[in-house]
mmCIF file of C-alpha atoms in Angstrom:
data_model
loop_
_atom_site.group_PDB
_atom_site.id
_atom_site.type_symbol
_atom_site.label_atom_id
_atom_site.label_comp_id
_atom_site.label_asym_id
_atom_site.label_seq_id
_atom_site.Cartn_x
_atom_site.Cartn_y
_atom_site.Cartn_z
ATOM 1 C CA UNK A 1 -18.661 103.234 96.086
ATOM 2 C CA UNK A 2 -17.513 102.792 92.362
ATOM 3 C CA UNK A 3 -17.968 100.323 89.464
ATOM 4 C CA UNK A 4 -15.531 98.820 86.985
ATOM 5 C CA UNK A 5 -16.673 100.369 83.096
ATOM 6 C CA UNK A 6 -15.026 97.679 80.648
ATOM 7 C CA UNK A 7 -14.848 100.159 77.597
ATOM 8 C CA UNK A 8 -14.969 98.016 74.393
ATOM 9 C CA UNK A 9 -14.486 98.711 70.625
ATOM 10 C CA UNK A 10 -13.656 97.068 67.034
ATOM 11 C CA UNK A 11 -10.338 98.578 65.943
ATOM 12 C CA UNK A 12 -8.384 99.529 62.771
ATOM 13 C CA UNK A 13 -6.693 96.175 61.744
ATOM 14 C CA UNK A 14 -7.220 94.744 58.555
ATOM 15 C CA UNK A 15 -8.223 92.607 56.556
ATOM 16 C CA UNK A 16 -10.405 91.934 59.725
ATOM 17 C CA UNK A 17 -10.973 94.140 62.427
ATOM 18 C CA UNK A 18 -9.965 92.842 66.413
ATOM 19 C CA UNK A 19 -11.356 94.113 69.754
ATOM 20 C CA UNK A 20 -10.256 95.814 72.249
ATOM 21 C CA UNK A 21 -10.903 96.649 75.592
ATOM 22 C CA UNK A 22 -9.845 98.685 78.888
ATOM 23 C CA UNK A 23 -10.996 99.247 82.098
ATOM 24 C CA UNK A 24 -12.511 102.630 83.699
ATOM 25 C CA UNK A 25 -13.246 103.423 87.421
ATOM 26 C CA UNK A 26 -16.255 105.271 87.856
ATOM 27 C CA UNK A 27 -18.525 106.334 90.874
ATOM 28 C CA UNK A 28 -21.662 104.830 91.819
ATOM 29 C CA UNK A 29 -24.202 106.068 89.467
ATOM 30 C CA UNK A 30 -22.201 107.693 87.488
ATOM 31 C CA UNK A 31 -23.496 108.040 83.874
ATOM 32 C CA UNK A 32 -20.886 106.166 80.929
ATOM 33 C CA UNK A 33 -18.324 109.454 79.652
ATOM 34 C CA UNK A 34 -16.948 109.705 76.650
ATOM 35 C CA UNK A 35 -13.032 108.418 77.007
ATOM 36 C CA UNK A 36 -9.960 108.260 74.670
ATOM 37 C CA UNK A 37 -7.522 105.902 73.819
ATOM 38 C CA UNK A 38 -4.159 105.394 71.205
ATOM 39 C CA UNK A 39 -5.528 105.356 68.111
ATOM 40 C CA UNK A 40 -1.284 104.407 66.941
ATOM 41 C CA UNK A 41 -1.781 101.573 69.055
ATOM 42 C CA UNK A 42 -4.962 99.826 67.432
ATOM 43 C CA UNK A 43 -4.033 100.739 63.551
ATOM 44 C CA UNK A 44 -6.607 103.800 63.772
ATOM 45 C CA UNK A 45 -4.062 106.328 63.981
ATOM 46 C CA UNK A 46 -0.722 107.845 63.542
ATOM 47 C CA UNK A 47 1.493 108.268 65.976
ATOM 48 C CA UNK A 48 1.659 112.090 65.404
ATOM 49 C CA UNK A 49 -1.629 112.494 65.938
ATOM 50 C CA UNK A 50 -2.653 109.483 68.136
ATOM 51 C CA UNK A 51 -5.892 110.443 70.167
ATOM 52 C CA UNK A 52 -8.938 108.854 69.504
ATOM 53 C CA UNK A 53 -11.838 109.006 71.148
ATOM 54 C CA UNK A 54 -14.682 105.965 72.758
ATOM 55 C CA UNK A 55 -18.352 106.902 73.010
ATOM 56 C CA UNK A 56 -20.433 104.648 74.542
ATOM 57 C CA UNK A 57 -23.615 102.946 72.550
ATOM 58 C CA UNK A 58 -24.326 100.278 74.460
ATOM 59 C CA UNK A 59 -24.055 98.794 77.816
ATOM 60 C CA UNK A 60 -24.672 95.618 80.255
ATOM 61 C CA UNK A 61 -23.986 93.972 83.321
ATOM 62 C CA UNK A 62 -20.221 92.234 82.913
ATOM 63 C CA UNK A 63 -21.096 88.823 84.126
ATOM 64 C CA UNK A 64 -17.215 88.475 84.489
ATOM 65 C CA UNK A 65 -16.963 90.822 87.264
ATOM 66 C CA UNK A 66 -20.442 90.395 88.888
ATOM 67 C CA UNK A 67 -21.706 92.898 91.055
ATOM 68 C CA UNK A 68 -22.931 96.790 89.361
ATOM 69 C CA UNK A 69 -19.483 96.328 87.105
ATOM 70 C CA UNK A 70 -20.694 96.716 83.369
ATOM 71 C CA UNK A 71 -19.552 95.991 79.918
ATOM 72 C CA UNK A 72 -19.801 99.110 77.681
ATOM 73 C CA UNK A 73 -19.253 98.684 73.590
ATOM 74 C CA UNK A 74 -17.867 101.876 72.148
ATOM 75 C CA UNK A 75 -17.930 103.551 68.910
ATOM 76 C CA UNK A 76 -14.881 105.021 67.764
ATOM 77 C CA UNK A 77 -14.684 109.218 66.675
ATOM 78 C CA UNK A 78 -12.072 111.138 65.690
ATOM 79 C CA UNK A 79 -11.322 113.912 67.735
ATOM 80 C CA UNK A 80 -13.126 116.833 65.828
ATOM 81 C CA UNK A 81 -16.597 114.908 66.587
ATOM 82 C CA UNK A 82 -17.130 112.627 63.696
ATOM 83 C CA UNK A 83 -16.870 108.947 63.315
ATOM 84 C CA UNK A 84 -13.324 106.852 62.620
ATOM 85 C CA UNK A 85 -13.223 105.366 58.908
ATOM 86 C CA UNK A 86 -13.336 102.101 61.054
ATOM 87 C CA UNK A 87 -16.558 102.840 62.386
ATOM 88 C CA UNK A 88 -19.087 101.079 60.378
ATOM 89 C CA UNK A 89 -21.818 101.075 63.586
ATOM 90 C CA UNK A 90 -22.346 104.859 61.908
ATOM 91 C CA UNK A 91 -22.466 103.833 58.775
ATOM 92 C CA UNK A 92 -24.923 101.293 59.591
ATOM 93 C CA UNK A 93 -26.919 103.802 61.862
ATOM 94 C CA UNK A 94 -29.349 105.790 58.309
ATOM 95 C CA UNK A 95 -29.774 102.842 56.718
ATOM 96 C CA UNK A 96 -31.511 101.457 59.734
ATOM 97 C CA UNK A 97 -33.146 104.960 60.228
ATOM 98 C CA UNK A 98 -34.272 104.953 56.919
ATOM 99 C CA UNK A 99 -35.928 101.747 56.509
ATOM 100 C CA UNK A 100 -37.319 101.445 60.109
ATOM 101 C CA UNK A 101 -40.962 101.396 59.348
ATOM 102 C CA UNK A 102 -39.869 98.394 57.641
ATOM 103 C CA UNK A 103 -38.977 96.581 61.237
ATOM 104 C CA UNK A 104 -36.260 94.552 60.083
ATOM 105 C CA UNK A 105 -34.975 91.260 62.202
ATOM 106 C CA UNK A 106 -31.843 90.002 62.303
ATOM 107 C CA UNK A 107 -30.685 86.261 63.442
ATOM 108 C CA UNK A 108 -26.793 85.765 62.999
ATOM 109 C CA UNK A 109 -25.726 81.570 63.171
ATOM 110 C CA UNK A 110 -21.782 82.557 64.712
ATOM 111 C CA UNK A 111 -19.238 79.396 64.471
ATOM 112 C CA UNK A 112 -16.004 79.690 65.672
ATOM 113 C CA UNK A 113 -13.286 77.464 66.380
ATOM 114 C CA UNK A 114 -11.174 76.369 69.764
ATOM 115 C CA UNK A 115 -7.567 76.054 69.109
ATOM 116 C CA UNK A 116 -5.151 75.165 71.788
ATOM 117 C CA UNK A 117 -1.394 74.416 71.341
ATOM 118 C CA UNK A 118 -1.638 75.517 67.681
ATOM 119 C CA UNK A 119 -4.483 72.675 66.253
ATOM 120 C CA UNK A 120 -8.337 72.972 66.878
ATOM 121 C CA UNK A 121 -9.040 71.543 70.630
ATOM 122 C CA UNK A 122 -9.774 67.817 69.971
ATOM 123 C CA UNK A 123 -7.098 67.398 67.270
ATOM 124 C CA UNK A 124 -4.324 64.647 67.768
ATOM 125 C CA UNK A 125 -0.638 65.752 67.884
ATOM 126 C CA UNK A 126 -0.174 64.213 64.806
ATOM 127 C CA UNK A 127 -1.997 63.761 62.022
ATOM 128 C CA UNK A 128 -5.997 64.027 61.563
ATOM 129 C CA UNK A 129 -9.379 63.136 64.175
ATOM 130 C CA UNK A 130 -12.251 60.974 62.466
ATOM 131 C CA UNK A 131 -13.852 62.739 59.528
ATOM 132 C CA UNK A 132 -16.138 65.364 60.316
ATOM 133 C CA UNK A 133 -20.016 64.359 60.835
ATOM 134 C CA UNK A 134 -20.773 62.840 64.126
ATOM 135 C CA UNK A 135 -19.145 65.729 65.973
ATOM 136 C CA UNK A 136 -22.482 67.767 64.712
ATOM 137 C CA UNK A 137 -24.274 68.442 68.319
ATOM 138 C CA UNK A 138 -22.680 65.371 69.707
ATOM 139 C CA UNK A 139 -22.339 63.852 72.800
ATOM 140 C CA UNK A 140 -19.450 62.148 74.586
ATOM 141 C CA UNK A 141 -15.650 62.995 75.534
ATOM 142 C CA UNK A 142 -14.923 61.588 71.999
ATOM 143 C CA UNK A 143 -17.156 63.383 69.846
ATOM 144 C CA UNK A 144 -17.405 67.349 71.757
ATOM 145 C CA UNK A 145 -14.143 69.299 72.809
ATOM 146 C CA UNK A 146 -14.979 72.291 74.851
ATOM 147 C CA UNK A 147 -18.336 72.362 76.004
ATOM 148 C CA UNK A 148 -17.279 73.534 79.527
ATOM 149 C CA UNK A 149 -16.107 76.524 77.562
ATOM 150 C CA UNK A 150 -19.569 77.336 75.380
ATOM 151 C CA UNK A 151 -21.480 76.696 78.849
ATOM 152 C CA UNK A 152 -19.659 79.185 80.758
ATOM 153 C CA UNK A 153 -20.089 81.708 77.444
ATOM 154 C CA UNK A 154 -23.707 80.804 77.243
ATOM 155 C CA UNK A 155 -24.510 81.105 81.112
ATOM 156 C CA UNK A 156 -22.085 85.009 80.535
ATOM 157 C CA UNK A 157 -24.220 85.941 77.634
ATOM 158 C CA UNK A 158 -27.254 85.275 79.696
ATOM 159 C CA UNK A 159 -26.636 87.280 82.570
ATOM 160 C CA UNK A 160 -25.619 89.804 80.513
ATOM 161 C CA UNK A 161 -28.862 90.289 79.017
ATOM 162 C CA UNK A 162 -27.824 89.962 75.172
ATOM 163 C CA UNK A 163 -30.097 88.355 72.606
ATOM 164 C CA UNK A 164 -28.439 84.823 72.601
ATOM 165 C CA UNK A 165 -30.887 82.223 71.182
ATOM 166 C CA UNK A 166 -29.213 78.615 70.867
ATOM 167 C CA UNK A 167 -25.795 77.161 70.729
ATOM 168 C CA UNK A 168 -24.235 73.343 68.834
ATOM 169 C CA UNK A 169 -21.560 71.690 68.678
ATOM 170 C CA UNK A 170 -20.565 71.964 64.860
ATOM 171 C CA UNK A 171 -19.020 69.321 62.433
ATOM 172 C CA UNK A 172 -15.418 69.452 63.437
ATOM 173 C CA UNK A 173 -13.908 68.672 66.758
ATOM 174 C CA UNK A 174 -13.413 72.040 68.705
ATOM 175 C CA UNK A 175 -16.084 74.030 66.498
ATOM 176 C CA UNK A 176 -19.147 75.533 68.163
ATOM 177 C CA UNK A 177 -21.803 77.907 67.253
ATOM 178 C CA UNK A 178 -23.930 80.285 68.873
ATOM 179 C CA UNK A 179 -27.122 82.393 67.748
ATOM 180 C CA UNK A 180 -27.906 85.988 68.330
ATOM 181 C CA UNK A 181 -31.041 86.926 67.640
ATOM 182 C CA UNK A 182 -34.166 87.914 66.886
ATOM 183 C CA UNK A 183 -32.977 91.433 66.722
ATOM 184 C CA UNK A 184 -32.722 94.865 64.691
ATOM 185 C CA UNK A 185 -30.404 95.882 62.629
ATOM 186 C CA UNK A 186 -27.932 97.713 65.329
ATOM 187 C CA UNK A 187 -28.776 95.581 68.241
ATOM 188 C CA UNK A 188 -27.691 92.959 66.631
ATOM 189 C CA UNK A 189 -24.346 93.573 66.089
ATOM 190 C CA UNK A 190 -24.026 95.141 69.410
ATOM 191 C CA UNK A 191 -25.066 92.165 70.969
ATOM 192 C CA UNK A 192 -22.581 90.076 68.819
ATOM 193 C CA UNK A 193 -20.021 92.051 69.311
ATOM 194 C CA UNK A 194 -20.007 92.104 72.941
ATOM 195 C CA UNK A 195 -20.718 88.150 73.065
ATOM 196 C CA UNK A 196 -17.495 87.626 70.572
ATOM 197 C CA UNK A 197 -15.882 89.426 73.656
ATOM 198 C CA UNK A 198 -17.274 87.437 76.041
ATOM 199 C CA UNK A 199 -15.999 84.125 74.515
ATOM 200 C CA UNK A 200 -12.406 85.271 73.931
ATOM 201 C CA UNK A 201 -12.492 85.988 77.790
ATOM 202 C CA UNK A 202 -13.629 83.483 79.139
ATOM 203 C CA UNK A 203 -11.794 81.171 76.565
ATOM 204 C CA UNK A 204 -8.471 82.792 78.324
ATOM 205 C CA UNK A 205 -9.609 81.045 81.515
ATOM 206 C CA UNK A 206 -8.938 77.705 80.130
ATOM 207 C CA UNK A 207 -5.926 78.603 78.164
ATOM 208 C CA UNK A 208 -7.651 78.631 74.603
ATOM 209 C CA UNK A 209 -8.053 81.041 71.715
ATOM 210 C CA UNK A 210 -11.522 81.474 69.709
ATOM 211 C CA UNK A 211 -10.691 81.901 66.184
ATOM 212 C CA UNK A 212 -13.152 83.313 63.744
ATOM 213 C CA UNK A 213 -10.831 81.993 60.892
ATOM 214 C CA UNK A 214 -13.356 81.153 57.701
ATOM 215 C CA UNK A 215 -11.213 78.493 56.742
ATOM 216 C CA UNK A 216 -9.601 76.810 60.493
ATOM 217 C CA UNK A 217 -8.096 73.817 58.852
ATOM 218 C CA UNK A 218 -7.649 73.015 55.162
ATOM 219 C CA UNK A 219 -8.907 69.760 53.703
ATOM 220 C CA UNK A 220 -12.015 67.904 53.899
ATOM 221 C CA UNK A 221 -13.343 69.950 56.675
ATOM 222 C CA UNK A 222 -16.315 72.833 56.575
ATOM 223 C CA UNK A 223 -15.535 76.634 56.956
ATOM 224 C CA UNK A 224 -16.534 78.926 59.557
ATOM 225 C CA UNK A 225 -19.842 81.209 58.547
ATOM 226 C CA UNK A 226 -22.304 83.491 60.221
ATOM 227 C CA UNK A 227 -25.203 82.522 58.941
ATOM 228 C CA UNK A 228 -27.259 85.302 58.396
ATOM 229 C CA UNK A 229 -31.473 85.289 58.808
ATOM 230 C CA UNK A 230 -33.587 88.258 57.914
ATOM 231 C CA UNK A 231 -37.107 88.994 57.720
ATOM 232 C CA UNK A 232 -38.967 92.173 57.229
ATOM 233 C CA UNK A 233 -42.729 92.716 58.520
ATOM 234 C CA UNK A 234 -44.023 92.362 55.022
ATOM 235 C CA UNK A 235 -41.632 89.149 54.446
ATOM 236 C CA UNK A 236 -43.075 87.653 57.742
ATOM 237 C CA UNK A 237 -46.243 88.333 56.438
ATOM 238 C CA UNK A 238 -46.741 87.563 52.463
ATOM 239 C CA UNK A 239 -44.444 84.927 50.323
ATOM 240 C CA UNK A 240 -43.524 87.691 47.486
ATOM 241 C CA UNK A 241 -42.054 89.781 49.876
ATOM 242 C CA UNK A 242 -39.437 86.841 50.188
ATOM 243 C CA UNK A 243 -38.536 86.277 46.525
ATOM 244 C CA UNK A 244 -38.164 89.560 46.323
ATOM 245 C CA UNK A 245 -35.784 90.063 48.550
ATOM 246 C CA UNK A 246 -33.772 86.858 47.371
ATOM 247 C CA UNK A 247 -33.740 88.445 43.569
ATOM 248 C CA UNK A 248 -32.186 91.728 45.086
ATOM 249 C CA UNK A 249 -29.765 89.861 47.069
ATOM 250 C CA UNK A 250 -28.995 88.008 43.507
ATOM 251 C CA UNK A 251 -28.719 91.607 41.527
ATOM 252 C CA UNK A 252 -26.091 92.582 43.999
ATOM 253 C CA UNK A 253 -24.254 89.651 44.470
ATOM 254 C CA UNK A 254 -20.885 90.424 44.439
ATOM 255 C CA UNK A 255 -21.174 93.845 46.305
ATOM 256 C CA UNK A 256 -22.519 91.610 49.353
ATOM 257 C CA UNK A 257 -19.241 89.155 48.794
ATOM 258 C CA UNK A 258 -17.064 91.992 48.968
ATOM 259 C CA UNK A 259 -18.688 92.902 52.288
ATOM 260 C CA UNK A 260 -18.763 89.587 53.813
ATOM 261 C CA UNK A 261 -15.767 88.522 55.320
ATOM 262 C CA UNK A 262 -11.929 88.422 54.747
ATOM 263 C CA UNK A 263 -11.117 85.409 52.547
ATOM 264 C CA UNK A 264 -14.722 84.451 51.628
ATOM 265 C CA UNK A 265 -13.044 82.478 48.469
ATOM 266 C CA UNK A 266 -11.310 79.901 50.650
ATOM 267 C CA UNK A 267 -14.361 79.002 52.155
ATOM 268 C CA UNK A 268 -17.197 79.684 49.672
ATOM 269 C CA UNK A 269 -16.325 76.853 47.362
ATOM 270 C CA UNK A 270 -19.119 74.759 46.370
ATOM 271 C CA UNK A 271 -18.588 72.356 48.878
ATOM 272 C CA UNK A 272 -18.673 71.787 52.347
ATOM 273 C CA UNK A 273 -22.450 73.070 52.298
ATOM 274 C CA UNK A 274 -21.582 76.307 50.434
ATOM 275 C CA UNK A 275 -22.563 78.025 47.137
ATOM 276 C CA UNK A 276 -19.263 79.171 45.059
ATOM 277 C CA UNK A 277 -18.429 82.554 45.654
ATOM 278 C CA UNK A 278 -18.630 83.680 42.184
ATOM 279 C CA UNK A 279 -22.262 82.478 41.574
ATOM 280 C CA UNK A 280 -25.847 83.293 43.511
ATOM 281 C CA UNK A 281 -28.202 80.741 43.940
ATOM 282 C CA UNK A 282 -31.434 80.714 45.844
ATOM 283 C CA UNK A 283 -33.626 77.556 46.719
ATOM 284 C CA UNK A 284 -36.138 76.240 48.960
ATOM 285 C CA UNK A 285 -34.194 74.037 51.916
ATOM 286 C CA UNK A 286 -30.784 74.509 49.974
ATOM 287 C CA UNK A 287 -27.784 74.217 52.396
ATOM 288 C CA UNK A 288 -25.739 74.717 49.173
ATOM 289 C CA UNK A 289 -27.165 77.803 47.891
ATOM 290 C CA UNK A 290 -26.476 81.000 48.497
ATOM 291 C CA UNK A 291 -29.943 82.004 50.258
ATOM 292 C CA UNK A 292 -32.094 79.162 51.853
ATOM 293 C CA UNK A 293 -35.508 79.495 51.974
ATOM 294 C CA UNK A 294 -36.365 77.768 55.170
ATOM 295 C CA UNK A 295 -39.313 74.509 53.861
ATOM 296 C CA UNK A 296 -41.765 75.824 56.601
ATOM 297 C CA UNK A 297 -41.378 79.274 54.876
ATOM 298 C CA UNK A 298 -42.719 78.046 51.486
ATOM 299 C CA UNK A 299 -45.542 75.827 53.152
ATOM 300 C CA UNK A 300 -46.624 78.914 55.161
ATOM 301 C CA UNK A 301 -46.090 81.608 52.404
ATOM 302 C CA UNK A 302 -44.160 83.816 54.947
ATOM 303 C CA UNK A 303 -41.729 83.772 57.336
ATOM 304 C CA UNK A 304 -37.698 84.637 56.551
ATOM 305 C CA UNK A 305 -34.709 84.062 54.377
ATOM 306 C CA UNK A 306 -31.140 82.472 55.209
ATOM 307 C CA UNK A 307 -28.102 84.415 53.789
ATOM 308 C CA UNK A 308 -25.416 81.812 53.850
ATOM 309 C CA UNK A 309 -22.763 83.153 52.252
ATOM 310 C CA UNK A 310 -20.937 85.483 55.401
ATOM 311 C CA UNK A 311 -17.842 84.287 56.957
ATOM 312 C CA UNK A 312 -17.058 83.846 60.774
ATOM 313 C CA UNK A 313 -15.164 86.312 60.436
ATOM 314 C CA UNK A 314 -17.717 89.220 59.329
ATOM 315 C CA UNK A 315 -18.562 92.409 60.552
ATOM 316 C CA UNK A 316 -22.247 91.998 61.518
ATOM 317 C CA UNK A 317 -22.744 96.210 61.006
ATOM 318 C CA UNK A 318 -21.362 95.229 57.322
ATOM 319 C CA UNK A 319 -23.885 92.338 57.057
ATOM 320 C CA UNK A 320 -26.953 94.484 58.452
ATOM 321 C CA UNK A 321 -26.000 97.146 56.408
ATOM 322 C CA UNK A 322 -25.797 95.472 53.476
ATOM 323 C CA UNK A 323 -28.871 93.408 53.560
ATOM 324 C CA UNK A 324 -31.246 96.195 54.980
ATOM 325 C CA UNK A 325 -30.203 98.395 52.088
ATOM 326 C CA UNK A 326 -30.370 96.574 49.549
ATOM 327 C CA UNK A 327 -33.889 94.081 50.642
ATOM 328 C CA UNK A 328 -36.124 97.323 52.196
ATOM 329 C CA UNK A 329 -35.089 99.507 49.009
ATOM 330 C CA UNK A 330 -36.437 96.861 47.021
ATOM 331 C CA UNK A 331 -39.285 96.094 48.602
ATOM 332 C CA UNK A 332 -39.941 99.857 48.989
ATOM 333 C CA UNK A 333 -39.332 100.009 45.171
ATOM 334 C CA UNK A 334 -42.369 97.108 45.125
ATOM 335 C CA UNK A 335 -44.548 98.291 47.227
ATOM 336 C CA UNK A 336 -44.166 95.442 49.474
ATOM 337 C CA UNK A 337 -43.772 97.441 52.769
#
């Protein structure tokens, strides 16, 4: 007997990283090898000196395939043993060490975008759909494009044992979104990895392409984000915990920017529900700030914070990585552990 290994990983090309994926035949109870692939291939390596190698972090059943037939995400090494530039799982892997005791949780909001014959699904040939606003978790044939799709992706994510929490129909015809989350600061960008994999598969069954574009359609239309919730024990505990984590957030501002997605400008612009990408704002039940404070969080004195700045498009290691180091150091800094 043997199983199908679907070896997965985030590859070299910028300004935002792809996936990738190949398939391994391996015996019945067999444990998950490291294996190697062409680094020239996925913009992770010359051709010269092509080999690159796939260690397996984290696997699951492949509700694809069915049966003992896994999915297995991958980090990416170089050949003398240590991690590929591109790897920024590893990078993210001491800051999570480091401020553990901290027990940070992670929720990321993911929208994306259907496209079919070159327009988001539900688009006319010509010209433009209704404004945007009633296709927010609507229902009817006129108002949601796609929701076979997000079931089948839901129903996938499900069997496949990853942290998936809710999903909506967003406020443009053919955009979605679905949560990940409550998790820590590596499993949840493992988990969101492998479910962005899942829904470019199973989009390919019905001939359409998820994009994680920021900015899908220009115009009088909202961007694409990954709304980003985080808590830490003391946060989800005590209501100072929170503003200090929002003020840190505000003292490195632009660092988290730079980290949040390829072409942040085009969609953080003060509109559309979004803070300008040059300026930091924080507010109590503020869709147009840069961190919400959720209302129930200030009635209850506790609870979490709503980074809303990071695109679609984002590496979730990036976003955990950035937030954990820069919220735990300062609450370490304040005591408020």
């Amino acid at each position: 007997m043997s199983f199908k290994a679907e070896y997965i990983w985030i590859d070299g090309t910028e300004p935002t990283a792809r996936l990738r994926s190949k398939t391994r035949i391996l015996p019945d109870g067999a444990d998950l090898p490291d294996w190697g692939f062409d680094g020239s291939s996925t913009n992770q390596a010359p051709g010269d000196n092509s080999d690159c190698v796939l260690k397996p972090v984290f696997s699951c059943p492949d509700p694809i395939r069915g049966g003992a037939h896994k999915l297995v995400l991958c980090e990416v090494y170089l050949v003398d043993g240590t991690p590929h530039k591109t790897n920024t799982r590893a990078e993210l892997r001491p800051v999570a060490e480091k401020y553990e005791v901290q027990d940070s949780w992670y929720g990321i909001e993911q929208e994306y975008t259907f496209f079919k014959d070159g327009r988001p699904l539900g688009f006319p040939e010509r010209g433009f759909p209704a404004p945007q606003g009633f296709y927010y978790c609507g229902v009817g044939a006129d108002e949601v494009f796609g929701r076979e799709i997000v079931e089948a992706h839901l129903d996938a994510c499900l069997d496949a044992g990853l942290k998936i929490s809710g999903i909506n129909a967003e406020v443009m015809p053919g955009q979605w979104e679905f949560q990940i989350g409550p998790a820590g600061p590596l499993e949840v960008g493992d988990h969101m990895w492998v479910a962005r994999w899942l829904l470019y598969r199973i989009a390919e069954n019905y001939g359409v392409s998820a994009t994680l574009d920021p900015k899908p359609v220009q115009g009088d239309w909202n961007g694409a984000g990954a709304h980003t919730n985080f808590s830490t024990k003391a946060m989800r505990e005590g209501y100072d915990a929170i503003i200090t984590a929002c003020e840190a957030l505000a003292a490195k501002a632009q660092e988290h920017v730079a980290g949040y997605g390829a072409d942040i400008e085009r969609r953080l612009t003060g509109m559309h529900e979004t803070a300008p990408w040059s300026e930091f704002s924080y507010g109590v039940s503020d869709r147009g700030a840069s961190v919400r404070i959720p209302w129930q969080v200030e009635v209850e004195k506790r609870g979490y914070i709503e980074d809303r700045r990071p695109n679609a498009n984002v590496d979730p290691y990036v976003v955990a990585r950035l937030i954990t180091g820069t919220c735990c150091e300062a609450l370490e800094k304040a005591g408020q552990v």
